[in-house]
């Protein structure tokens, strides 16, 4: 295959299925021949589990890789002040520090839990560089599983994103969250946004979601599937033998839209 690199972020209210979708999209992109960088940007990391990566519980988040951050920024993590490089080298990180399965390279970002949102500390500089300066080659794809809600939506995390998917489920709360996310995204210049509906139980849900989101681009509907709940309960990969055709259709719609 041959095509331009893609950067797709997945956002939405808590529990709507962001991580499930991010994992399926990453697996599908990899199955179609791309090198995929899957970024878990949620401090409560769960993308590794959804990808079925063995030992995902033990992955050390990048923000906790003190030696690496020290080496690349020239500063001791956890210490404020002093001088450090604002553009640390990051291009080797997917190859050397990601957990890999079937051409999906998982990077767990972790939390920068001091200094507040405006933190200019080595950990934050490192994560920001990873999200903004990582060189993606032709046929690469980056899929970012975002934290629920809107507070974390920043220029640094969303820079260069080709498409941000907002996942909604039948219910007013996720619809309101979608509207808030779109507004905040527009404030920081991110306007390439589309919605994917999840946990849809039937035509009534579909109609209600269409009516509630009249001016959103709706890329597809994924049905409520108890198999996904069972897989999560058992800590197993969802659809290990391939995705049902309707899900593949939604995944392809996302890719086509992002590439347009
Ligand atoms: N289409 C679906 N049908 C049934 N269950 C689903 C579906 N999609 C996701 N789920 C289940 O819903 C739960 C939440 O999904 P997931 O973790 O993907 O959501 P999330 O938006 O990433 O949550 P969080 O905000 O906590 O990160 C999981 O148990 C998952 O298996
Ligand atoms: Mg999640």
PDB file of N, CA, C and O in Angstrom, residues 4 15-16 25 49 65 71 92-93 96 115 129 134 136-137 150 153 156 161 175 180 186 195 205 216-218 226 258:
ATOM      1  N   UNK A   4      -0.349   8.779   2.263  1.00  0.00           N
ATOM      2  CA  UNK A   4       0.278   9.716   3.193  1.00  0.00           C
ATOM      3  C   UNK A   4       0.074   9.245   4.630  1.00  0.00           C
ATOM      4  O   UNK A   4      -0.831   8.459   4.905  1.00  0.00           O
ATOM      5  N   UNK A  15     -16.209   6.410  28.925  1.00  0.00           N
ATOM      6  CA  UNK A  15     -16.886   5.128  28.781  1.00  0.00           C
ATOM      7  C   UNK A  15     -17.635   4.891  27.481  1.00  0.00           C
ATOM      8  O   UNK A  15     -18.292   3.864  27.326  1.00  0.00           O
ATOM      9  N   UNK A  16     -17.541   5.813  26.531  1.00  0.00           N
ATOM     10  CA  UNK A  16     -18.322   5.652  25.290  1.00  0.00           C
ATOM     11  C   UNK A  16     -17.728   4.602  24.331  1.00  0.00           C
ATOM     12  O   UNK A  16     -18.403   4.148  23.412  1.00  0.00           O
ATOM     13  N   UNK A  25      -9.165   0.439  15.338  1.00  0.00           N
ATOM     14  CA  UNK A  25      -8.635   1.221  14.223  1.00  0.00           C
ATOM     15  C   UNK A  25      -7.142   0.937  14.028  1.00  0.00           C
ATOM     16  O   UNK A  25      -6.666   0.765  12.903  1.00  0.00           O
ATOM     17  N   UNK A  49      -4.305  -3.063  26.964  1.00  0.00           N
ATOM     18  CA  UNK A  49      -5.224  -4.172  27.224  1.00  0.00           C
ATOM     19  C   UNK A  49      -6.132  -4.384  26.020  1.00  0.00           C
ATOM     20  O   UNK A  49      -6.344  -5.514  25.569  1.00  0.00           O
ATOM     21  N   UNK A  65       9.926   7.529  32.359  1.00  0.00           N
ATOM     22  CA  UNK A  65      11.244   7.052  31.916  1.00  0.00           C
ATOM     23  C   UNK A  65      12.285   8.125  32.228  1.00  0.00           C
ATOM     24  O   UNK A  65      12.701   8.887  31.369  1.00  0.00           O
ATOM     25  N   UNK A  71      18.303  12.074  29.498  1.00  0.00           N
ATOM     26  CA  UNK A  71      19.218  12.007  28.356  1.00  0.00           C
ATOM     27  C   UNK A  71      18.782  12.939  27.228  1.00  0.00           C
ATOM     28  O   UNK A  71      19.580  13.653  26.628  1.00  0.00           O
ATOM     29  N   UNK A  92      13.385   7.986  17.435  1.00  0.00           N
ATOM     30  CA  UNK A  92      13.705   6.563  17.657  1.00  0.00           C
ATOM     31  C   UNK A  92      12.788   5.932  18.703  1.00  0.00           C
ATOM     32  O   UNK A  92      12.863   4.732  18.955  1.00  0.00           O
ATOM     33  N   UNK A  93      11.956   6.739  19.323  1.00  0.00           N
ATOM     34  CA  UNK A  93      11.186   6.226  20.469  1.00  0.00           C
ATOM     35  C   UNK A  93      10.185   5.125  20.090  1.00  0.00           C
ATOM     36  O   UNK A  93      10.117   4.104  20.775  1.00  0.00           O
ATOM     37  N   UNK A  96      12.295   1.991  19.731  1.00  0.00           N
ATOM     38  CA  UNK A  96      13.068   1.508  20.876  1.00  0.00           C
ATOM     39  C   UNK A  96      12.286   1.408  22.180  1.00  0.00           C
ATOM     40  O   UNK A  96      12.715   0.724  23.099  1.00  0.00           O
ATOM     41  N   UNK A 115       2.958  20.736  38.578  1.00  0.00           N
ATOM     42  CA  UNK A 115       3.180  21.945  37.796  1.00  0.00           C
ATOM     43  C   UNK A 115       1.938  22.457  37.093  1.00  0.00           C
ATOM     44  O   UNK A 115       1.941  23.548  36.548  1.00  0.00           O
ATOM     45  N   UNK A 129       6.920  16.867  22.597  1.00  0.00           N
ATOM     46  CA  UNK A 129       7.761  16.608  21.423  1.00  0.00           C
ATOM     47  C   UNK A 129       7.316  15.327  20.725  1.00  0.00           C
ATOM     48  O   UNK A 129       7.273  15.251  19.499  1.00  0.00           O
ATOM     49  N   UNK A 134       7.292  13.883  16.179  1.00  0.00           N
ATOM     50  CA  UNK A 134       7.584  12.542  15.693  1.00  0.00           C
ATOM     51  C   UNK A 134       7.441  12.531  14.174  1.00  0.00           C
ATOM     52  O   UNK A 134       6.415  12.944  13.648  1.00  0.00           O
ATOM     53  N   UNK A 136       6.537  11.041  10.883  1.00  0.00           N
ATOM     54  CA  UNK A 136       5.752   9.922  10.372  1.00  0.00           C
ATOM     55  C   UNK A 136       6.091   9.768   8.904  1.00  0.00           C
ATOM     56  O   UNK A 136       6.081  10.728   8.145  1.00  0.00           O
ATOM     57  N   UNK A 137       6.394   8.559   8.517  1.00  0.00           N
ATOM     58  CA  UNK A 137       6.714   8.292   7.121  1.00  0.00           C
ATOM     59  C   UNK A 137       5.448   7.927   6.369  1.00  0.00           C
ATOM     60  O   UNK A 137       4.418   7.623   6.969  1.00  0.00           O
ATOM     61  N   UNK A 150     -12.662  17.199  28.241  1.00  0.00           N
ATOM     62  CA  UNK A 150     -12.162  18.260  27.386  1.00  0.00           C
ATOM     63  C   UNK A 150     -10.966  19.023  27.958  1.00  0.00           C
ATOM     64  O   UNK A 150     -10.247  19.683  27.214  1.00  0.00           O
ATOM     65  N   UNK A 153      -7.559  18.956  26.261  1.00  0.00           N
ATOM     66  CA  UNK A 153      -7.460  19.275  24.829  1.00  0.00           C
ATOM     67  C   UNK A 153      -6.586  20.502  24.640  1.00  0.00           C
ATOM     68  O   UNK A 153      -6.997  21.609  24.961  1.00  0.00           O
ATOM     69  N   UNK A 156      -0.846  21.453  21.859  1.00  0.00           N
ATOM     70  CA  UNK A 156       0.292  20.537  21.741  1.00  0.00           C
ATOM     71  C   UNK A 156      -0.170  19.128  21.405  1.00  0.00           C
ATOM     72  O   UNK A 156       0.390  18.465  20.542  1.00  0.00           O
ATOM     73  N   UNK A 161      -3.083  16.933  13.751  1.00  0.00           N
ATOM     74  CA  UNK A 161      -4.078  15.860  13.665  1.00  0.00           C
ATOM     75  C   UNK A 161      -4.871  16.022  12.353  1.00  0.00           C
ATOM     76  O   UNK A 161      -5.357  17.100  12.039  1.00  0.00           O
ATOM     77  N   UNK A 175     -23.671  13.344  23.897  1.00  0.00           N
ATOM     78  CA  UNK A 175     -23.962  14.311  22.825  1.00  0.00           C
ATOM     79  C   UNK A 175     -23.517  15.708  23.248  1.00  0.00           C
ATOM     80  O   UNK A 175     -22.875  16.434  22.478  1.00  0.00           O
ATOM     81  N   UNK A 180     -19.296  20.168  23.229  1.00  0.00           N
ATOM     82  CA  UNK A 180     -18.254  20.906  23.962  1.00  0.00           C
ATOM     83  C   UNK A 180     -16.880  20.635  23.369  1.00  0.00           C
ATOM     84  O   UNK A 180     -16.055  21.542  23.224  1.00  0.00           O
ATOM     85  N   UNK A 186     -12.291  23.752  18.103  1.00  0.00           N
ATOM     86  CA  UNK A 186     -12.280  24.865  17.157  1.00  0.00           C
ATOM     87  C   UNK A 186     -11.478  26.035  17.723  1.00  0.00           C
ATOM     88  O   UNK A 186     -10.758  26.717  16.981  1.00  0.00           O
ATOM     89  N   UNK A 195     -17.945  12.385  13.868  1.00  0.00           N
ATOM     90  CA  UNK A 195     -18.524  11.592  14.954  1.00  0.00           C
ATOM     91  C   UNK A 195     -18.663  10.137  14.523  1.00  0.00           C
ATOM     92  O   UNK A 195     -19.000   9.842  13.371  1.00  0.00           O
ATOM     93  N   UNK A 205     -32.228   4.334  17.991  1.00  0.00           N
ATOM     94  CA  UNK A 205     -31.013   4.995  18.494  1.00  0.00           C
ATOM     95  C   UNK A 205     -30.340   5.778  17.382  1.00  0.00           C
ATOM     96  O   UNK A 205     -29.883   6.917  17.572  1.00  0.00           O
ATOM     97  N   UNK A 216     -23.190  17.666  12.552  1.00  0.00           N
ATOM     98  CA  UNK A 216     -21.932  16.925  12.676  1.00  0.00           C
ATOM     99  C   UNK A 216     -21.805  15.946  11.519  1.00  0.00           C
ATOM    100  O   UNK A 216     -22.805  15.417  11.033  1.00  0.00           O
ATOM    101  N   UNK A 217     -20.597  15.711  11.116  1.00  0.00           N
ATOM    102  CA  UNK A 217     -20.336  14.658  10.123  1.00  0.00           C
ATOM    103  C   UNK A 217     -20.376  13.314  10.848  1.00  0.00           C
ATOM    104  O   UNK A 217     -19.560  13.052  11.728  1.00  0.00           O
ATOM    105  N   UNK A 218     -21.347  12.480  10.499  1.00  0.00           N
ATOM    106  CA  UNK A 218     -21.491  11.173  11.171  1.00  0.00           C
ATOM    107  C   UNK A 218     -20.891  10.090  10.280  1.00  0.00           C
ATOM    108  O   UNK A 218     -21.433   9.787   9.227  1.00  0.00           O
ATOM    109  N   UNK A 226     -22.611  -7.429  23.001  1.00  0.00           N
ATOM    110  CA  UNK A 226     -22.215  -8.020  24.290  1.00  0.00           C
ATOM    111  C   UNK A 226     -20.845  -8.699  24.225  1.00  0.00           C
ATOM    112  O   UNK A 226     -20.171  -8.829  25.249  1.00  0.00           O
ATOM    113  N   UNK A 258      -9.992  10.658   7.012  1.00  0.00           N
ATOM    114  CA  UNK A 258      -8.740  11.244   7.512  1.00  0.00           C
ATOM    115  C   UNK A 258      -7.767  11.508   6.359  1.00  0.00           C
ATOM    116  O   UNK A 258      -7.004  12.464   6.388  1.00  0.00           O
TER     117      UNK A 258
END
